[in-house]
Amino acid sequence: MKSGRGYAKMRLVRRARIPGARVRKTKAVLLIIFSMVALGTAAYAKMPGEVDEGGMLRDTPLYGFNGDYRKLSELRGKPLIINVWASWCGPCRAEMGSLERLSRRYNGRQFNIIGVSTDDHANLAAEFLRQAGVTFDNYHDRNLLLESMLGANTIPLTVLVDAQGRVVKKVRGSREWDGPEALDFIGKAFRKKL
């Protein structure tokens, strides 16, 4: 058993340390939480020139991998699915097969599908498309106009656009686009029975 005076002194020292330790731990935890919130907000922060859901897409050039050129406005008249991707992006590569199957089933009939590569080097994107057997139209966003306008600060990003060029929905992350849930989602967004 400890003597009264030494024991009381030790208890005072412990009490003096505990609040300081708790404050430091609390500050550390709050710093971590604030950092995570800031990083999460920055990941989805609006890009300069981004068109929000409900907004109209501006006309912009589309540069094909075979040297073809067209304007985005040429695709109006039918709903449009725009998939923003890159050849180095694993989730983008993973969902490309489902987009190809969706394209073979519906492209040009119920709606159109295009891909937009944000690769720095067009040859890498073109090689991926060739190897993956992708047949729907894909374009290289060499000036990053579409990336900014669509808000593709994370990829893959899939944007559903109505026949007039208005953004209906934006979907971040990889999906199985030819699955029943995705077909239901697309049908509701475009008000079509698929």
mmCIF file of C-alpha atoms in Angstrom:
data_model
loop_
_atom_site.group_PDB
_atom_site.id
_atom_site.type_symbol
_atom_site.label_atom_id
_atom_site.label_comp_id
_atom_site.label_asym_id
_atom_site.label_seq_id
_atom_site.Cartn_x
_atom_site.Cartn_y
_atom_site.Cartn_z
ATOM 1 C CA MET A 1 0.000 0.000 0.000
ATOM 2 C CA LYS A 2 1.260 3.463 -0.890
ATOM 3 C CA SER A 3 1.785 6.212 1.603
ATOM 4 C CA GLY A 4 -0.876 8.901 1.706
ATOM 5 C CA ARG A 5 1.277 11.793 0.595
ATOM 6 C CA GLY A 6 3.071 9.972 -2.302
ATOM 7 C CA TYR A 7 -0.173 8.406 -3.516
ATOM 8 C CA ALA A 8 -1.994 11.749 -3.530
ATOM 9 C CA LYS A 9 0.864 13.359 -5.461
ATOM 10 C CA MET A 10 0.808 10.539 -8.062
ATOM 11 C CA ARG A 11 -2.959 10.960 -8.523
ATOM 12 C CA LEU A 12 -2.512 14.697 -9.137
ATOM 13 C CA VAL A 13 0.181 14.018 -11.743
ATOM 14 C CA ARG A 14 -2.085 11.460 -13.489
ATOM 15 C CA ARG A 15 -5.007 13.868 -13.513
ATOM 16 C CA ALA A 16 -2.800 16.595 -14.931
ATOM 17 C CA ARG A 17 -1.659 14.318 -17.791
ATOM 18 C CA ILE A 18 -5.024 12.892 -18.727
ATOM 19 C CA PRO A 19 -6.724 16.092 -19.922
ATOM 20 C CA GLY A 20 -3.704 17.012 -22.051
ATOM 21 C CA ALA A 21 -3.551 13.537 -23.562
ATOM 22 C CA ARG A 22 -7.283 13.578 -24.236
ATOM 23 C CA VAL A 23 -7.069 16.983 -25.874
ATOM 24 C CA ARG A 24 -4.212 15.823 -28.113
ATOM 25 C CA LYS A 25 -6.076 12.639 -29.050
ATOM 26 C CA THR A 26 -9.274 14.584 -29.702
ATOM 27 C CA LYS A 27 -7.400 17.098 -31.869
ATOM 28 C CA ALA A 28 -5.760 14.256 -33.808
ATOM 29 C CA VAL A 29 -9.099 12.522 -34.402
ATOM 30 C CA LEU A 30 -10.758 15.773 -35.482
ATOM 31 C CA LEU A 31 -7.851 16.542 -37.809
ATOM 32 C CA ILE A 32 -8.225 13.119 -39.435
ATOM 33 C CA ILE A 33 -12.004 13.565 -39.801
ATOM 34 C CA PHE A 34 -11.671 17.058 -41.291
ATOM 35 C CA SER A 35 -8.969 15.833 -43.684
ATOM 36 C CA MET A 36 -11.150 12.968 -44.869
ATOM 37 C CA VAL A 37 -14.114 15.288 -45.382
ATOM 38 C CA ALA A 38 -11.948 17.774 -47.284
ATOM 39 C CA LEU A 39 -10.523 15.045 -49.518
ATOM 40 C CA GLY A 40 -13.989 13.612 -50.154
ATOM 41 C CA THR A 41 -15.364 17.035 -51.022
ATOM 42 C CA ALA A 42 -12.434 17.793 -53.309
ATOM 43 C CA ALA A 43 -12.916 14.502 -55.165
ATOM 44 C CA TYR A 44 -16.411 15.560 -56.200
ATOM 45 C CA ALA A 45 -15.976 19.308 -56.295
ATOM 46 C CA LYS A 46 -17.506 20.969 -59.321
ATOM 47 C CA MET A 47 -15.114 21.450 -62.215
ATOM 48 C CA PRO A 48 -14.815 24.789 -64.062
ATOM 49 C CA GLY A 49 -17.427 24.867 -66.833
ATOM 50 C CA GLU A 50 -19.187 21.730 -65.587
ATOM 51 C CA VAL A 51 -22.801 21.247 -66.651
ATOM 52 C CA ASP A 52 -24.961 20.022 -63.772
ATOM 53 C CA GLU A 53 -27.858 17.602 -64.034
ATOM 54 C CA GLY A 54 -30.694 19.485 -65.708
ATOM 55 C CA GLY A 55 -28.297 21.711 -67.687
ATOM 56 C CA MET A 56 -27.763 21.727 -71.449
ATOM 57 C CA LEU A 57 -24.493 20.437 -72.878
ATOM 58 C CA ARG A 58 -22.611 22.939 -75.006
ATOM 59 C CA ASP A 59 -21.526 21.946 -78.484
ATOM 60 C CA THR A 60 -17.973 20.668 -78.634
ATOM 61 C CA PRO A 61 -15.814 18.838 -81.162
ATOM 62 C CA LEU A 62 -15.453 15.059 -80.985
ATOM 63 C CA TYR A 63 -12.206 13.617 -82.345
ATOM 64 C CA GLY A 64 -12.407 9.966 -83.353
ATOM 65 C CA PHE A 65 -9.493 7.564 -83.164
ATOM 66 C CA ASN A 66 -9.562 7.005 -86.923
ATOM 67 C CA GLY A 67 -9.211 10.700 -87.694
ATOM 68 C CA ASP A 68 -12.965 11.260 -87.991
ATOM 69 C CA TYR A 69 -14.462 14.440 -86.601
ATOM 70 C CA ARG A 70 -17.968 15.441 -85.620
ATOM 71 C CA LYS A 71 -19.736 17.795 -83.247
ATOM 72 C CA LEU A 72 -21.583 16.738 -80.124
ATOM 73 C CA SER A 73 -24.710 18.505 -81.430
ATOM 74 C CA GLU A 74 -24.880 15.986 -84.297
ATOM 75 C CA LEU A 75 -25.885 13.357 -81.745
ATOM 76 C CA ARG A 76 -29.058 15.182 -80.682
ATOM 77 C CA GLY A 77 -32.426 13.720 -81.568
ATOM 78 C CA LYS A 78 -31.981 10.525 -79.509
ATOM 79 C CA PRO A 79 -31.029 10.048 -75.884
ATOM 80 C CA LEU A 80 -27.291 9.626 -75.430
ATOM 81 C CA ILE A 81 -25.124 7.719 -72.973
ATOM 82 C CA ILE A 82 -21.619 9.187 -72.661
ATOM 83 C CA ASN A 83 -19.019 7.077 -70.851
ATOM 84 C CA VAL A 84 -15.825 8.902 -69.809
ATOM 85 C CA TRP A 85 -12.907 6.499 -69.337
ATOM 86 C CA ALA A 86 -9.156 5.964 -69.665
ATOM 87 C CA SER A 87 -7.148 2.912 -70.683
ATOM 88 C CA TRP A 88 -5.147 2.961 -67.421
ATOM 89 C CA CYS A 89 -8.322 2.973 -65.262
ATOM 90 C CA GLY A 90 -9.146 -0.521 -63.938
ATOM 91 C CA PRO A 91 -12.832 0.152 -63.176
ATOM 92 C CA CYS A 92 -13.216 1.754 -66.634
ATOM 93 C CA ARG A 93 -11.775 -1.334 -68.285
ATOM 94 C CA ALA A 94 -13.993 -3.579 -66.151
ATOM 95 C CA GLU A 95 -17.252 -1.933 -67.242
ATOM 96 C CA MET A 96 -16.365 -1.610 -70.942
ATOM 97 C CA GLY A 97 -17.628 -5.124 -71.765
ATOM 98 C CA SER A 98 -21.080 -4.365 -70.346
ATOM 99 C CA LEU A 99 -21.199 -1.096 -72.313
ATOM 100 C CA GLU A 100 -20.320 -3.018 -75.484
ATOM 101 C CA ARG A 101 -23.137 -5.520 -74.831
ATOM 102 C CA LEU A 102 -25.555 -2.639 -74.115
ATOM 103 C CA SER A 103 -24.446 -0.997 -77.350
ATOM 104 C CA ARG A 104 -25.022 -4.138 -79.423
ATOM 105 C CA ARG A 105 -28.525 -4.405 -78.031
ATOM 106 C CA TYR A 106 -29.736 -0.773 -78.052
ATOM 107 C CA ASN A 107 -27.263 1.591 -79.762
ATOM 108 C CA GLY A 108 -28.863 3.556 -82.572
ATOM 109 C CA ARG A 109 -32.308 2.223 -81.765
ATOM 110 C CA GLN A 110 -33.466 3.333 -78.303
ATOM 111 C CA PHE A 111 -30.485 5.604 -77.626
ATOM 112 C CA ASN A 112 -26.889 6.203 -78.700
ATOM 113 C CA ILE A 113 -23.754 5.326 -76.753
ATOM 114 C CA ILE A 114 -20.357 6.960 -77.074
ATOM 115 C CA GLY A 115 -17.137 6.702 -75.126
ATOM 116 C CA VAL A 116 -14.799 9.567 -74.364
ATOM 117 C CA SER A 117 -11.192 8.740 -73.501
ATOM 118 C CA THR A 118 -9.228 11.084 -71.279
ATOM 119 C CA ASP A 119 -5.932 9.297 -72.032
ATOM 120 C CA ASP A 120 -2.927 11.541 -72.594
ATOM 121 C CA HIS A 121 -1.878 9.327 -75.502
ATOM 122 C CA ALA A 122 -4.566 8.460 -78.047
ATOM 123 C CA ASN A 123 -2.617 5.417 -79.254
ATOM 124 C CA LEU A 124 -2.948 3.732 -75.827
ATOM 125 C CA ALA A 125 -6.708 4.291 -75.786
ATOM 126 C CA ALA A 126 -7.075 3.070 -79.372
ATOM 127 C CA GLU A 127 -5.083 -0.070 -78.586
ATOM 128 C CA PHE A 128 -7.289 -0.825 -75.579
ATOM 129 C CA LEU A 129 -10.443 -0.413 -77.704
ATOM 130 C CA ARG A 130 -9.021 -2.751 -80.332
ATOM 131 C CA GLN A 131 -8.016 -5.410 -77.797
ATOM 132 C CA ALA A 132 -11.363 -5.188 -75.975
ATOM 133 C CA GLY A 133 -13.331 -5.455 -79.235
ATOM 134 C CA VAL A 134 -15.288 -2.261 -78.591
ATOM 135 C CA THR A 135 -17.446 -1.331 -81.594
ATOM 136 C CA PHE A 136 -19.429 1.713 -80.417
ATOM 137 C CA ASP A 137 -18.060 5.165 -81.252
ATOM 138 C CA ASN A 138 -15.284 6.457 -79.032
ATOM 139 C CA TYR A 139 -13.545 9.805 -79.060
ATOM 140 C CA HIS A 140 -10.340 11.222 -77.645
ATOM 141 C CA ASP A 141 -10.833 14.253 -75.409
ATOM 142 C CA ARG A 142 -7.493 15.716 -76.409
ATOM 143 C CA ASN A 143 -8.338 19.242 -75.209
ATOM 144 C CA LEU A 144 -10.145 18.000 -72.069
ATOM 145 C CA LEU A 145 -13.238 20.005 -73.005
ATOM 146 C CA LEU A 146 -15.634 17.132 -72.387
ATOM 147 C CA GLU A 147 -13.886 16.093 -69.177
ATOM 148 C CA SER A 148 -14.499 19.569 -67.735
ATOM 149 C CA MET A 149 -17.993 20.038 -69.170
ATOM 150 C CA LEU A 150 -19.177 16.628 -67.932
ATOM 151 C CA GLY A 151 -17.442 16.977 -64.546
ATOM 152 C CA ALA A 152 -15.196 13.948 -64.916
ATOM 153 C CA ASN A 153 -12.866 14.641 -62.005
ATOM 154 C CA THR A 154 -13.291 10.926 -61.232
ATOM 155 C CA ILE A 155 -13.645 8.127 -63.768
ATOM 156 C CA PRO A 156 -15.410 6.169 -64.952
ATOM 157 C CA LEU A 157 -18.226 8.662 -65.289
ATOM 158 C CA THR A 158 -21.351 7.861 -67.268
ATOM 159 C CA VAL A 159 -23.656 10.706 -68.250
ATOM 160 C CA LEU A 160 -27.202 10.177 -69.508
ATOM 161 C CA VAL A 161 -28.342 12.968 -71.835
ATOM 162 C CA ASP A 162 -31.842 13.428 -73.251
ATOM 163 C CA ALA A 163 -32.606 13.881 -76.955
ATOM 164 C CA GLN A 164 -32.381 17.689 -76.655
ATOM 165 C CA GLY A 165 -28.916 17.640 -75.038
ATOM 166 C CA ARG A 166 -29.952 18.084 -71.396
ATOM 167 C CA VAL A 167 -28.013 16.152 -68.726
ATOM 168 C CA VAL A 168 -30.460 13.778 -67.043
ATOM 169 C CA LYS A 169 -28.173 11.762 -64.728
ATOM 170 C CA LYS A 170 -24.484 11.404 -63.837
ATOM 171 C CA VAL A 171 -23.230 8.083 -62.522
ATOM 172 C CA ARG A 172 -19.762 7.856 -60.984
ATOM 173 C CA GLY A 173 -17.988 4.537 -60.760
ATOM 174 C CA SER A 174 -18.113 1.243 -62.591
ATOM 175 C CA ARG A 175 -21.446 -0.494 -63.289
ATOM 176 C CA GLU A 176 -22.729 -3.554 -65.088
ATOM 177 C CA TRP A 177 -24.573 -1.502 -67.711
ATOM 178 C CA ASP A 178 -26.425 -4.356 -69.376
ATOM 179 C CA GLY A 179 -27.777 -5.826 -66.118
ATOM 180 C CA PRO A 180 -31.461 -5.609 -65.098
ATOM 181 C CA GLU A 181 -30.939 -2.839 -62.533
ATOM 182 C CA ALA A 182 -29.004 -0.666 -64.981
ATOM 183 C CA LEU A 183 -31.568 -1.249 -67.748
ATOM 184 C CA ASP A 184 -34.347 -0.223 -65.358
ATOM 185 C CA PHE A 185 -32.334 2.880 -64.368
ATOM 186 C CA ILE A 186 -31.693 3.842 -68.014
ATOM 187 C CA GLY A 187 -35.323 3.208 -68.977
ATOM 188 C CA LYS A 188 -36.594 5.453 -66.191
ATOM 189 C CA ALA A 189 -34.055 8.188 -66.951
ATOM 190 C CA PHE A 190 -34.978 8.223 -70.658
ATOM 191 C CA ARG A 191 -38.657 7.397 -70.065
ATOM 192 C CA LYS A 192 -38.400 4.395 -72.348
ATOM 193 C CA LYS A 193 -39.351 0.765 -71.934
ATOM 194 C CA LEU A 194 -36.252 -1.364 -72.420
#
